[in-house]
Coordinates of N, CA and C in Angstrom, one line a residue:
M1 N 45.4 -24.2 -43.8 CA 44.4 -24.7 -44.8 C 43.4 -25.6 -44.1
A2 N 42.1 -25.4 -44.4 CA 41.0 -26.2 -43.7 C 41.1 -27.6 -44.1
P3 N 40.9 -28.5 -43.2 CA 40.9 -30.0 -43.6 C 39.9 -30.2 -44.7
K4 N 40.2 -31.3 -45.5 CA 39.4 -31.6 -46.6 C 38.1 -32.1 -46.1
G5 N 37.0 -31.7 -46.8 CA 35.7 -32.2 -46.4 C 34.9 -31.4 -45.4
T6 N 35.5 -30.3 -45.0 CA 34.9 -29.4 -44.0 C 34.6 -28.0 -44.6
N7 N 33.6 -27.4 -44.1 CA 33.2 -26.0 -44.5 C 33.1 -25.1 -43.3
S8 N 34.1 -24.2 -43.3 CA 34.2 -23.3 -42.1 C 33.0 -22.4 -41.9
K9 N 32.4 -21.9 -43.0 CA 31.3 -21.1 -42.9 C 30.1 -21.8 -42.3
K10 N 29.9 -23.0 -42.8 CA 28.8 -23.9 -42.3 C 29.0 -24.2 -40.8
E11 N 30.2 -24.5 -40.4 CA 30.4 -24.8 -39.0 C 30.2 -23.5 -38.1
S12 N 30.6 -22.4 -38.6 CA 30.4 -21.1 -37.8 C 28.9 -20.8 -37.7
G13 N 28.2 -21.1 -38.8 CA 26.7 -20.9 -38.7 C 26.0 -21.8 -37.7
R14 N 26.5 -23.0 -37.6 CA 25.9 -24.0 -36.7 C 26.2 -23.5 -35.2
A15 N 27.4 -23.1 -35.0 CA 27.8 -22.6 -33.7 C 27.0 -21.4 -33.2
K16 N 26.7 -20.5 -34.1 CA 25.9 -19.3 -33.8 C 24.5 -19.7 -33.5
K17 N 24.0 -20.6 -34.3 CA 22.6 -21.1 -34.1 C 22.5 -21.8 -32.8
A18 N 23.5 -22.6 -32.4 CA 23.4 -23.3 -31.1 C 23.5 -22.2 -30.0
E19 N 24.3 -21.2 -30.2 CA 24.4 -20.1 -29.1 C 23.0 -19.4 -29.0
N20 N 22.4 -19.1 -30.1 CA 21.1 -18.4 -30.0 C 20.0 -19.3 -29.4
E21 N 20.1 -20.6 -29.7 CA 19.1 -21.5 -29.1 C 19.3 -21.6 -27.5
A22 N 20.6 -21.5 -27.1 CA 20.9 -21.6 -25.7 C 20.4 -20.3 -25.0
K23 N 20.5 -19.2 -25.7 CA 20.0 -17.9 -25.1 C 18.5 -17.9 -25.0
K24 N 17.8 -18.5 -26.0 CA 16.4 -18.6 -25.9 C 15.9 -19.5 -24.8
Q25 N 16.6 -20.6 -24.6 CA 16.2 -21.5 -23.5 C 16.4 -20.8 -22.1
E26 N 17.5 -20.1 -22.0 CA 17.8 -19.4 -20.8 C 16.8 -18.3 -20.5
A27 N 16.4 -17.6 -21.5 CA 15.3 -16.5 -21.3 C 14.0 -17.2 -21.0
A28 N 13.7 -18.3 -21.6 CA 12.4 -19.0 -21.3 C 12.4 -19.5 -19.8
A29 N 13.6 -20.0 -19.4 CA 13.7 -20.5 -18.0 C 13.5 -19.4 -17.0
A30 N 14.1 -18.2 -17.3 CA 14.0 -17.0 -16.4 C 12.6 -16.5 -16.4
E31 N 11.9 -16.5 -17.5 CA 10.5 -16.1 -17.5 C 9.6 -17.0 -16.7
K32 N 9.8 -18.3 -16.9 CA 9.1 -19.3 -16.1 C 9.3 -19.1 -14.6
E33 N 10.5 -18.9 -14.2 CA 10.9 -18.7 -12.8 C 10.2 -17.4 -12.3
R34 N 10.1 -16.4 -13.1 CA 9.5 -15.1 -12.7 C 8.0 -15.3 -12.5
K35 N 7.3 -16.0 -13.4 CA 5.9 -16.3 -13.3 C 5.6 -17.1 -12.0
E36 N 6.5 -18.1 -11.8 CA 6.3 -19.0 -10.6 C 6.4 -18.2 -9.3
A37 N 7.3 -17.2 -9.3 CA 7.5 -16.4 -8.1 C 6.3 -15.5 -7.9
E38 N 5.7 -14.9 -9.0 CA 4.5 -14.1 -8.9 C 3.3 -14.9 -8.4
K39 N 3.3 -16.1 -8.9 CA 2.1 -17.0 -8.5 C 2.2 -17.2 -7.0
W40 N 3.4 -17.5 -6.4 CA 3.5 -17.8 -5.0 C 3.2 -16.5 -4.2
T41 N 3.7 -15.3 -4.7 CA 3.4 -14.1 -4.0 C 2.0 -13.8 -4.0
D42 N 1.2 -14.0 -5.1 CA -0.2 -13.8 -5.1 C -0.9 -14.8 -4.1
K43 N -0.4 -16.0 -4.0 CA -1.0 -16.9 -3.1 C -0.8 -16.5 -1.6
D44 N 0.4 -15.9 -1.4 CA 0.6 -15.4 0.0 C -0.3 -14.2 0.4
V45 N -0.5 -13.3 -0.6 CA -1.4 -12.2 -0.4 C -2.8 -12.7 -0.1
K46 N -3.3 -13.6 -1.0 CA -4.7 -14.1 -0.8 C -4.8 -14.9 0.5
G47 N -3.7 -15.6 0.8 CA -3.7 -16.4 2.1 C -3.8 -15.5 3.3
G48 N -3.1 -14.3 3.3 CA -3.2 -13.4 4.4 C -4.6 -12.8 4.5
K49 N -5.2 -12.5 3.3 CA -6.5 -11.9 3.3 C -7.6 -12.9 3.9
A50 N -7.4 -14.2 3.4 CA -8.3 -15.2 3.9 C -8.2 -15.4 5.4
K51 N -6.9 -15.3 5.9 CA -6.7 -15.5 7.3 C -7.4 -14.4 8.1
K52 N -7.3 -13.2 7.6 CA -7.9 -12.0 8.3 C -9.4 -12.2 8.3
E53 N -10.0 -12.6 7.2 CA -11.4 -12.8 7.1 C -11.9 -13.9 8.1
E54 N -11.1 -14.9 8.2 CA -11.4 -16.0 9.1 C -11.4 -15.5 10.6
Q55 N -10.4 -14.7 10.9 CA -10.3 -14.2 12.3 C -11.4 -13.2 12.6
E56 N -11.8 -12.4 11.6 CA -12.9 -11.5 11.8 C -14.2 -12.2 11.9
A57 N -14.4 -13.3 11.2 CA -15.6 -14.1 11.3 C -15.7 -14.8 12.7
K58 N -14.6 -15.2 13.2 CA -14.5 -15.8 14.5 C -14.9 -14.8 15.6
R59 N -14.4 -13.6 15.4 CA -14.6 -12.5 16.4 C -16.1 -12.2 16.4
K60 N -16.7 -12.1 15.2 CA -18.1 -11.7 15.1 C -19.0 -12.9 15.7
A61 N -18.6 -14.1 15.4 CA -19.3 -15.2 16.0 C -19.3 -15.2 17.5
E62 N -18.1 -14.9 18.1 CA -18.0 -14.8 19.5 C -18.8 -13.7 20.1
L63 N -18.9 -12.5 19.5 CA -19.7 -11.4 19.9 C -21.2 -11.8 19.9
A64 N -21.6 -12.5 18.8 CA -23.0 -12.9 18.6 C -23.3 -13.9 19.7
R65 N -22.4 -14.8 20.0 CA -22.6 -15.8 21.0 C -22.9 -15.2 22.4
K66 N -22.0 -14.2 22.7 CA -22.2 -13.5 24.0 C -23.5 -12.8 24.1
A67 N -23.9 -12.1 23.0 CA -25.1 -11.4 22.9 C -26.3 -12.4 23.1
E68 N -26.2 -13.5 22.4 CA -27.3 -14.5 22.5 C -27.4 -15.1 23.9
N69 N -26.2 -15.3 24.6 CA -26.2 -15.8 26.0 C -26.9 -14.8 26.9
A70 N -26.6 -13.5 26.7 CA -27.2 -12.5 27.5 C -28.7 -12.4 27.3
R71 N -29.1 -12.6 26.1 CA -30.5 -12.5 25.8 C -31.3 -13.7 26.4
L72 N -30.7 -14.9 26.3 CA -31.3 -16.1 26.9 C -31.3 -16.0 28.5
L73 N -30.3 -15.4 29.0 CA -30.3 -15.2 30.5 C -31.4 -14.2 30.9
A74 N -31.6 -13.2 30.1 CA -32.6 -12.2 30.4 C -34.0 -12.9 30.3
E75 N -34.2 -13.7 29.3 CA -35.5 -14.4 29.1 C -35.7 -15.4 30.3
E76 N -34.7 -16.0 30.7 CA -34.8 -16.9 31.9 C -35.2 -16.2 33.1
E77 N -34.6 -15.1 33.4 CA -34.9 -14.3 34.6 C -36.3 -13.8 34.5
A78 N -36.7 -13.3 33.2 CA -38.1 -12.8 33.1 C -39.1 -13.9 33.3
S79 N -38.8 -15.2 32.8 CA -39.7 -16.3 33.0 C -39.9 -16.6 34.5
I80 N -38.8 -16.6 35.3 CA -38.9 -16.8 36.7 C -39.7 -15.7 37.4
S81 N -39.4 -14.5 37.0 CA -40.2 -13.4 37.6 C -41.7 -13.5 37.3
S82 N -42.0 -13.9 36.1 CA -43.4 -14.0 35.7 C -44.1 -15.1 36.5
G83 N -43.4 -16.3 36.7 CA -43.9 -17.4 37.5 C -44.2 -17.0 38.9
K84 N -43.3 -16.2 39.5 CA -43.5 -15.8 40.9 C -44.7 -14.8 41.0
A85 N -44.9 -14.0 39.9 CA -46.0 -13.0 40.0 C -47.3 -13.8 39.9
K86 N -47.4 -14.9 39.1 CA -48.6 -15.6 39.0 C -48.9 -16.4 40.3
A87 N -47.8 -16.9 41.0 CA -48.0 -17.7 42.2 C -48.5 -16.8 43.4
T88 N -48.4 -15.5 43.4 CA -48.8 -14.7 44.5 C -50.3 -14.5 44.5
G89 N -51.0 -14.9 43.4 CA -52.5 -14.8 43.4 C -52.9 -13.3 43.1
P90 N -54.2 -13.1 43.3 CA -54.8 -11.8 42.9 C -54.7 -10.7 44.0
K91 N -53.9 -11.0 45.1 CA -53.8 -10.0 46.1 C -53.1 -8.8 45.6
K92 N -53.6 -7.7 46.0 CA -53.0 -6.4 45.5 C -52.0 -5.9 46.7
K93 N -50.8 -5.6 46.3 CA -49.9 -5.1 47.2 C -49.2 -3.9 46.7
A94 N -48.7 -3.1 47.6 CA -48.0 -1.9 47.1 C -46.8 -2.4 46.3
A95 N -46.5 -1.6 45.3 CA -45.4 -1.9 44.4 C -44.1 -2.0 45.2
P96 N -43.3 -3.1 45.1 CA -42.0 -3.2 45.8 C -41.0 -2.1 45.3
A97 N -40.1 -1.9 46.2 CA -39.0 -0.9 45.8 C -38.2 -1.5 44.6
P98 N -37.9 -0.7 43.7 CA -37.1 -1.2 42.5 C -35.8 -1.8 42.9
K99 N -35.4 -2.9 42.3 CA -34.1 -3.5 42.6 C -33.1 -3.1 41.5
P100 N -31.9 -3.1 41.9 CA -30.8 -2.8 40.9 C -30.9 -3.7 39.7
A101 N -30.7 -3.1 38.5 CA -30.7 -4.0 37.3 C -29.4 -4.6 37.1
G102 N -29.4 -5.9 36.8 CA -28.1 -6.6 36.5 C -28.3 -7.2 35.1
P103 N -27.4 -8.1 34.7 CA -27.6 -8.8 33.4 C -29.0 -9.4 33.3
G104 N -29.6 -9.0 32.2 CA -30.9 -9.6 31.9 C -32.0 -8.7 32.4
A105 N -31.7 -7.6 33.1 CA -32.7 -6.7 33.6 C -33.5 -6.0 32.5
I106 N -32.9 -5.8 31.4 CA -33.6 -5.2 30.3 C -34.8 -6.0 29.8
A107 N -34.5 -7.3 29.5 CA -35.6 -8.2 29.1 C -36.6 -8.4 30.1
A108 N -36.3 -8.2 31.4 CA -37.2 -8.4 32.5 C -38.1 -7.2 32.7
G109 N -37.9 -6.2 31.9 CA -38.7 -5.0 32.0 C -38.0 -3.9 32.8
G110 N -36.8 -4.1 33.2 CA -36.2 -3.2 34.1 C -35.9 -1.8 33.5
G111 N -35.9 -1.7 32.2 CA -35.6 -0.5 31.6 C -34.2 -0.1 31.6
L112 N -33.8 1.1 31.0 CA -32.5 1.5 31.0 C -32.3 2.8 31.8
G113 N -33.2 3.2 32.6 CA -33.1 4.4 33.4 C -32.1 4.1 34.5
L114 N -31.8 5.2 35.3 CA -30.9 5.0 36.4 C -31.5 4.3 37.6
S115 N -32.8 4.2 37.6 CA -33.5 3.3 38.6 C -34.4 2.4 37.9
A116 N -34.5 1.2 38.3 CA -35.2 0.2 37.6 C -36.7 0.5 37.7
A117 N -37.4 0.5 36.6 CA -38.9 0.8 36.6 C -39.6 -0.6 36.8
A118 N -40.9 -0.5 37.3 CA -41.6 -1.7 37.4 C -41.9 -2.3 36.1
P119 N -42.0 -3.6 36.0 CA -42.3 -4.3 34.7 C -43.5 -3.7 34.1
S120 N -43.5 -3.5 32.8 CA -44.8 -3.1 32.1 C -45.8 -4.2 32.1
T121 N -47.0 -3.9 32.1 CA -48.1 -4.9 32.1 C -49.0 -4.8 30.9
S122 N -49.5 -6.0 30.5 CA -50.4 -6.0 29.4 C -51.8 -5.8 29.9
K123 N -52.8 -5.8 29.0 CA -54.2 -5.6 29.3 C -54.7 -6.7 30.3
S124 N -54.1 -7.9 30.2 CA -54.5 -9.0 31.0 C -53.9 -8.9 32.4
G125 N -53.1 -7.9 32.6 CA -52.5 -7.7 34.0 C -51.2 -8.5 34.2
E126 N -50.8 -9.3 33.2 CA -49.5 -10.1 33.3 C -48.3 -9.2 32.8
P127 N -47.2 -9.5 33.5 CA -46.0 -8.7 33.1 C -45.6 -8.9 31.6
E128 N -45.2 -7.9 30.9 CA -44.8 -8.0 29.6 C -43.3 -8.0 29.5
V129 N -42.8 -8.9 28.7 CA -41.3 -9.1 28.6 C -40.8 -8.3 27.3
E130 N -39.9 -7.4 27.5 CA -39.3 -6.7 26.4 C -38.2 -7.5 25.9
S131 N -38.0 -7.5 24.6 CA -36.9 -8.2 24.0 C -36.1 -7.3 23.0
F132 N -34.8 -7.6 22.9 CA -34.0 -6.7 22.1 C -33.2 -7.6 21.1
A133 N -32.8 -7.1 20.0 CA -32.0 -7.8 19.0 C -31.0 -6.9 18.5
A134 N -29.8 -7.4 18.3 CA -28.7 -6.6 17.7 C -28.0 -7.4 16.5
T135 N -27.9 -6.6 15.4 CA -27.2 -7.2 14.3 C -26.0 -6.3 14.0
G136 N -24.9 -6.9 13.6 CA -23.6 -6.2 13.4 C -22.8 -6.1 14.7
I137 N -21.5 -5.8 14.5 CA -20.6 -5.8 15.7 C -20.9 -4.6 16.6
D138 N -21.1 -3.4 16.0 CA -21.3 -2.2 16.8 C -22.6 -2.4 17.7
N139 N -23.7 -2.9 17.1 CA -24.9 -3.0 17.9 C -24.8 -4.1 18.9
A140 N -24.0 -5.2 18.6 CA -23.8 -6.3 19.5 C -23.0 -5.8 20.8
L141 N -22.0 -5.0 20.5 CA -21.2 -4.4 21.6 C -22.1 -3.5 22.5
D142 N -22.9 -2.7 21.8 CA -23.8 -1.8 22.6 C -24.8 -2.6 23.5
L143 N -25.3 -3.6 22.9 CA -26.3 -4.5 23.7 C -25.6 -5.2 24.8
L144 N -24.4 -5.7 24.6 CA -23.6 -6.3 25.7 C -23.3 -5.3 26.8
E145 N -23.0 -4.1 26.4 CA -22.7 -3.1 27.4 C -23.9 -2.8 28.3
V146 N -25.0 -2.7 27.6 CA -26.2 -2.4 28.4 C -26.7 -3.5 29.3
V147 N -26.8 -4.7 28.7 CA -27.4 -5.8 29.5 C -26.5 -6.3 30.6
T148 N -25.2 -6.0 30.6 CA -24.3 -6.4 31.7 C -24.1 -5.3 32.7
A149 N -24.7 -4.1 32.4 CA -24.4 -2.9 33.3 C -25.2 -3.1 34.6
K150 N -24.5 -2.8 35.7 CA -25.1 -2.8 37.0 C -25.7 -1.5 37.3
M151 N -27.0 -1.5 37.9 CA -27.7 -0.3 38.0 C -27.9 0.2 39.4
D152 N -27.2 -0.4 40.4 CA -27.3 0.1 41.7 C -26.6 1.5 41.8
K153 N -26.9 2.2 42.8 CA -26.5 3.6 42.9 C -24.9 3.7 42.8
A154 N -24.2 2.9 43.6 CA -22.8 2.9 43.6 C -22.2 2.7 42.2
S155 N -22.7 1.7 41.5 CA -22.2 1.3 40.2 C -22.5 2.4 39.2
V156 N -23.7 3.0 39.3 CA -24.0 4.1 38.4 C -23.1 5.3 38.6
G157 N -22.8 5.6 39.9 CA -21.8 6.6 40.2 C -20.5 6.4 39.6
Q158 N -20.0 5.1 39.6 CA -18.7 4.8 39.1 C -18.7 4.9 37.6
Q159 N -19.8 4.5 36.9 CA -19.9 4.6 35.5 C -19.9 6.1 35.0
A160 N -20.7 6.9 35.8 CA -20.8 8.3 35.4 C -19.4 9.0 35.6
A161 N -18.6 8.6 36.6 CA -17.3 9.2 36.8 C -16.4 9.0 35.7
K162 N -16.6 7.9 35.0 CA -15.7 7.5 33.9 C -16.0 8.2 32.6
I163 N -17.2 8.9 32.5 CA -17.6 9.5 31.3 C -16.5 10.6 30.8
E164 N -16.2 10.6 29.6 CA -15.1 11.4 29.1 C -15.6 12.9 29.0
Q165 N -14.7 13.8 29.6 CA -15.0 15.2 29.5 C -14.1 15.9 28.5
H166 N -13.0 15.3 28.2 CA -12.0 15.9 27.3 C -11.5 14.8 26.3
P167 N -12.4 14.4 25.4 CA -12.0 13.3 24.5 C -10.8 13.7 23.6
E168 N -10.7 15.0 23.3 CA -9.6 15.5 22.5 C -8.2 15.3 23.1
R169 N -8.2 15.3 24.5 CA -6.9 15.2 25.2 C -6.4 13.7 25.1
R170 N -7.3 12.8 25.1 CA -6.9 11.4 25.0 C -6.8 10.8 23.6
F171 N -7.3 11.6 22.6 CA -7.4 11.0 21.3 C -6.0 10.6 20.8
K172 N -5.0 11.5 20.9 CA -3.7 11.2 20.4 C -3.1 9.9 21.0
A173 N -3.1 9.9 22.4 CA -2.6 8.7 23.1 C -3.3 7.4 22.7
A174 N -4.6 7.5 22.6 CA -5.4 6.4 22.3 C -5.1 5.9 20.8
L175 N -4.9 6.8 19.9 CA -4.6 6.4 18.5 C -3.2 5.8 18.5
E176 N -2.2 6.3 19.2 CA -0.9 5.8 19.3 C -0.9 4.3 19.8
A177 N -1.7 4.1 20.9 CA -1.8 2.8 21.5 C -2.4 1.8 20.5
Y178 N -3.5 2.3 19.8 CA -4.2 1.5 18.8 C -3.2 1.1 17.6
T179 N -2.5 2.1 17.2 CA -1.5 1.9 16.1 C -0.5 0.9 16.4
E180 N 0.1 1.0 17.6 CA 1.2 0.1 18.1 C 0.7 -1.3 18.1
R181 N -0.6 -1.5 18.5 CA -1.1 -2.9 18.6 C -1.5 -3.4 17.2
E182 N -2.1 -2.6 16.3 CA -2.6 -3.1 15.0 C -1.6 -3.1 13.9
L183 N -0.5 -2.3 14.0 CA 0.4 -2.2 12.9 C 1.1 -3.5 12.6
P184 N 1.5 -4.3 13.6 CA 2.1 -5.6 13.2 C 1.1 -6.6 12.5
K185 N -0.1 -6.5 12.9 CA -1.2 -7.3 12.3 C -1.4 -6.9 10.8
L186 N -1.4 -5.6 10.6 CA -1.6 -5.2 9.2 C -0.4 -5.5 8.3
K187 N 0.8 -5.4 8.9 CA 2.0 -5.8 8.1 C 2.0 -7.3 7.8
E188 N 1.5 -8.1 8.7 CA 1.4 -9.5 8.4 C 0.4 -9.8 7.4
D189 N -0.8 -9.1 7.5 CA -1.9 -9.4 6.6 C -1.7 -8.8 5.2
H190 N -1.0 -7.6 5.1 CA -0.8 -6.9 3.9 C 0.7 -6.5 3.7
P191 N 1.6 -7.4 3.5 CA 3.0 -7.1 3.4 C 3.3 -6.3 2.1
G192 N 4.3 -5.4 2.2 CA 4.7 -4.7 1.0 C 4.2 -3.3 0.9
L193 N 3.3 -2.8 1.8 CA 2.8 -1.5 1.7 C 3.8 -0.5 2.4
R194 N 3.6 0.8 2.0 CA 4.4 1.8 2.7 C 3.9 2.1 4.1
L195 N 4.8 2.6 4.9 CA 4.4 2.9 6.3 C 3.2 3.8 6.4
Q196 N 3.2 4.9 5.5 CA 2.0 5.8 5.5 C 0.7 5.1 5.1
Q197 N 0.8 4.2 4.2 CA -0.4 3.4 3.8 C -1.0 2.6 5.0
Y198 N -0.1 2.0 5.8 CA -0.5 1.3 7.0 C -1.2 2.3 7.9
K199 N -0.6 3.4 8.1 CA -1.1 4.4 9.1 C -2.5 4.9 8.6
D200 N -2.6 5.1 7.3 CA -3.9 5.6 6.8 C -5.0 4.5 7.1
L201 N -4.7 3.3 6.9 CA -5.6 2.2 7.1 C -6.0 2.1 8.6
I202 N -5.0 2.2 9.5 CA -5.3 2.2 10.9 C -6.1 3.3 11.3
Y203 N -5.9 4.5 10.8 CA -6.7 5.7 11.2 C -8.1 5.5 10.8
K204 N -8.4 5.0 9.6 CA -9.8 4.7 9.2 C -10.5 3.7 10.1
Q205 N -9.7 2.7 10.5 CA -10.3 1.7 11.4 C -10.6 2.4 12.8
F206 N -9.7 3.2 13.2 CA -9.8 3.9 14.5 C -11.0 4.8 14.6
Q207 N -11.4 5.4 13.5 CA -12.6 6.2 13.4 C -13.9 5.5 13.9
K208 N -13.9 4.2 13.7 CA -15.1 3.4 14.1 C -14.9 2.6 15.3
S209 N -13.7 2.6 15.9 CA -13.4 1.8 17.0 C -14.0 2.3 18.3
P210 N -14.4 1.4 19.2 CA -14.9 1.8 20.5 C -13.8 2.4 21.4
E211 N -12.5 2.2 21.0 CA -11.4 2.8 21.7 C -11.2 4.2 21.4
N212 N -11.8 4.7 20.4 CA -11.8 6.2 20.1 C -12.6 6.9 21.1
P213 N -11.9 7.9 21.8 CA -12.6 8.6 22.9 C -13.9 9.3 22.3
F214 N -13.9 9.7 21.1 CA -15.0 10.5 20.5 C -16.2 9.5 20.2
N215 N -16.0 8.2 20.3 CA -17.1 7.2 20.1 C -17.7 6.8 21.4
Q216 N -17.2 7.3 22.5 CA -17.7 7.0 23.8 C -18.6 8.1 24.3
T217 N -19.4 7.8 25.4 CA -20.2 8.8 25.9 C -19.4 10.0 26.5
T218 N -19.7 11.2 26.0 CA -19.0 12.4 26.5 C -19.9 13.5 27.0
V219 N -19.3 14.3 27.8 CA -20.0 15.5 28.4 C -19.1 16.7 28.3
S220 N -19.6 17.9 28.5 CA -18.8 19.1 28.5 C -17.8 19.1 29.6
Y221 N -16.7 19.9 29.5 CA -15.6 19.9 30.5 C -16.1 20.3 31.9
D222 N -17.2 21.2 31.9 CA -17.6 21.7 33.2 C -18.9 20.9 33.7
A223 N -19.1 19.7 33.2 CA -20.3 19.0 33.6 C -20.3 18.6 35.0
S224 N -21.5 18.6 35.7 CA -21.6 18.2 37.1 C -21.8 16.7 37.1
K225 N -21.9 16.2 38.3 CA -22.1 14.8 38.5 C -23.5 14.4 38.0
E226 N -24.5 15.3 38.2 CA -25.8 15.1 37.7 C -25.9 15.1 36.2
D227 N -25.1 16.0 35.6 CA -25.0 16.0 34.1 C -24.4 14.7 33.5
K228 N -23.4 14.1 34.2 CA -22.9 12.9 33.8 C -23.9 11.7 33.9
V229 N -24.6 11.7 35.0 CA -25.6 10.7 35.2 C -26.7 10.8 34.1
E230 N -27.1 12.0 33.8 CA -28.1 12.2 32.7 C -27.6 11.7 31.4
A231 N -26.3 12.0 31.1 CA -25.7 11.6 29.8 C -25.7 10.1 29.8
L232 N -25.4 9.4 30.9 CA -25.4 8.0 30.9 C -26.8 7.4 30.7
K233 N -27.7 8.1 31.3 CA -29.1 7.6 31.2 C -29.6 7.8 29.7
A234 N -29.2 8.9 29.1 CA -29.6 9.2 27.7 C -29.0 8.1 26.8
R235 N -27.7 7.8 27.0 CA -27.0 6.8 26.2 C -27.7 5.5 26.3
R236 N -28.1 5.0 27.4 CA -28.8 3.7 27.6 C -30.2 3.8 27.0
A237 N -30.9 4.9 27.1 CA -32.2 5.0 26.5 C -32.1 4.9 25.0
E238 N -31.0 5.5 24.4 CA -30.9 5.5 23.0 C -30.6 4.1 22.5
V239 N -29.8 3.3 23.2 CA -29.5 2.0 22.8 C -30.8 1.1 22.9
E240 N -31.5 1.3 24.0 CA -32.8 0.6 24.3 C -33.8 0.8 23.1
G241 N -34.0 2.1 22.8 CA -34.9 2.4 21.7 C -34.5 1.9 20.4
R242 N -33.2 1.9 20.1 CA -32.7 1.4 18.8 C -32.7 -0.1 18.7
L243 N -32.5 -0.8 19.7 CA -32.4 -2.3 19.6 C -33.6 -3.0 20.1
R244 N -34.6 -2.3 20.6 CA -35.9 -3.0 21.0 C -36.6 -3.6 19.8
E245 N -37.0 -4.8 19.9 CA -37.7 -5.5 18.9 C -39.2 -4.9 18.8
K246 N -39.6 -4.5 17.6 CA -40.9 -3.9 17.5 C -42.0 -5.0 17.6

């Protein structure tokens, strides 16, 4: 018999109500924890993206700095060359034998041919200084390659010998090496993707990479030494025409 003054139904209802309230609080706590975890995951993803963008910005800045240094060096060499030309006076002499082009030879008027041409002259008879400008990573790399190239006969021969005759043979090995190097970086910057997604991203990047054999100067498999030299000359002429300031 229930004690006097108590109501078993009322007590049972209170217990059930307390149990339901506890379940609600537990569910609310779990939902809060889930949202907090999602927030931190989102921060990690954004943080990785920001880090990659910062690294890319630093790399672009370094390339731009090198290109600017090369341009300033070329202008300095051109200024010295112009001063020497004025100091010699109006005496006419036979044109000196062309000197090998080194860094800055482009801006000094050396041209991009396989032998350095004489500096172009203006109507006043003074040497004209050609200037070049590159915007974007690809153009900056092209300009750096050109302005730092040595143009003596031996150096040209070495460069021509390295021209790719069978890019398709090196493509697979080059892609594998590129993938091996870039995959850990992508996993760090974009965690949680499937392996095939990482490989697809790497392949797209490789299509524009200078490490891709098909993005390098190429000649046919039976090309002669002269053909390679001409291909090298055409490549430099193309860069010169594209990046020369109008």
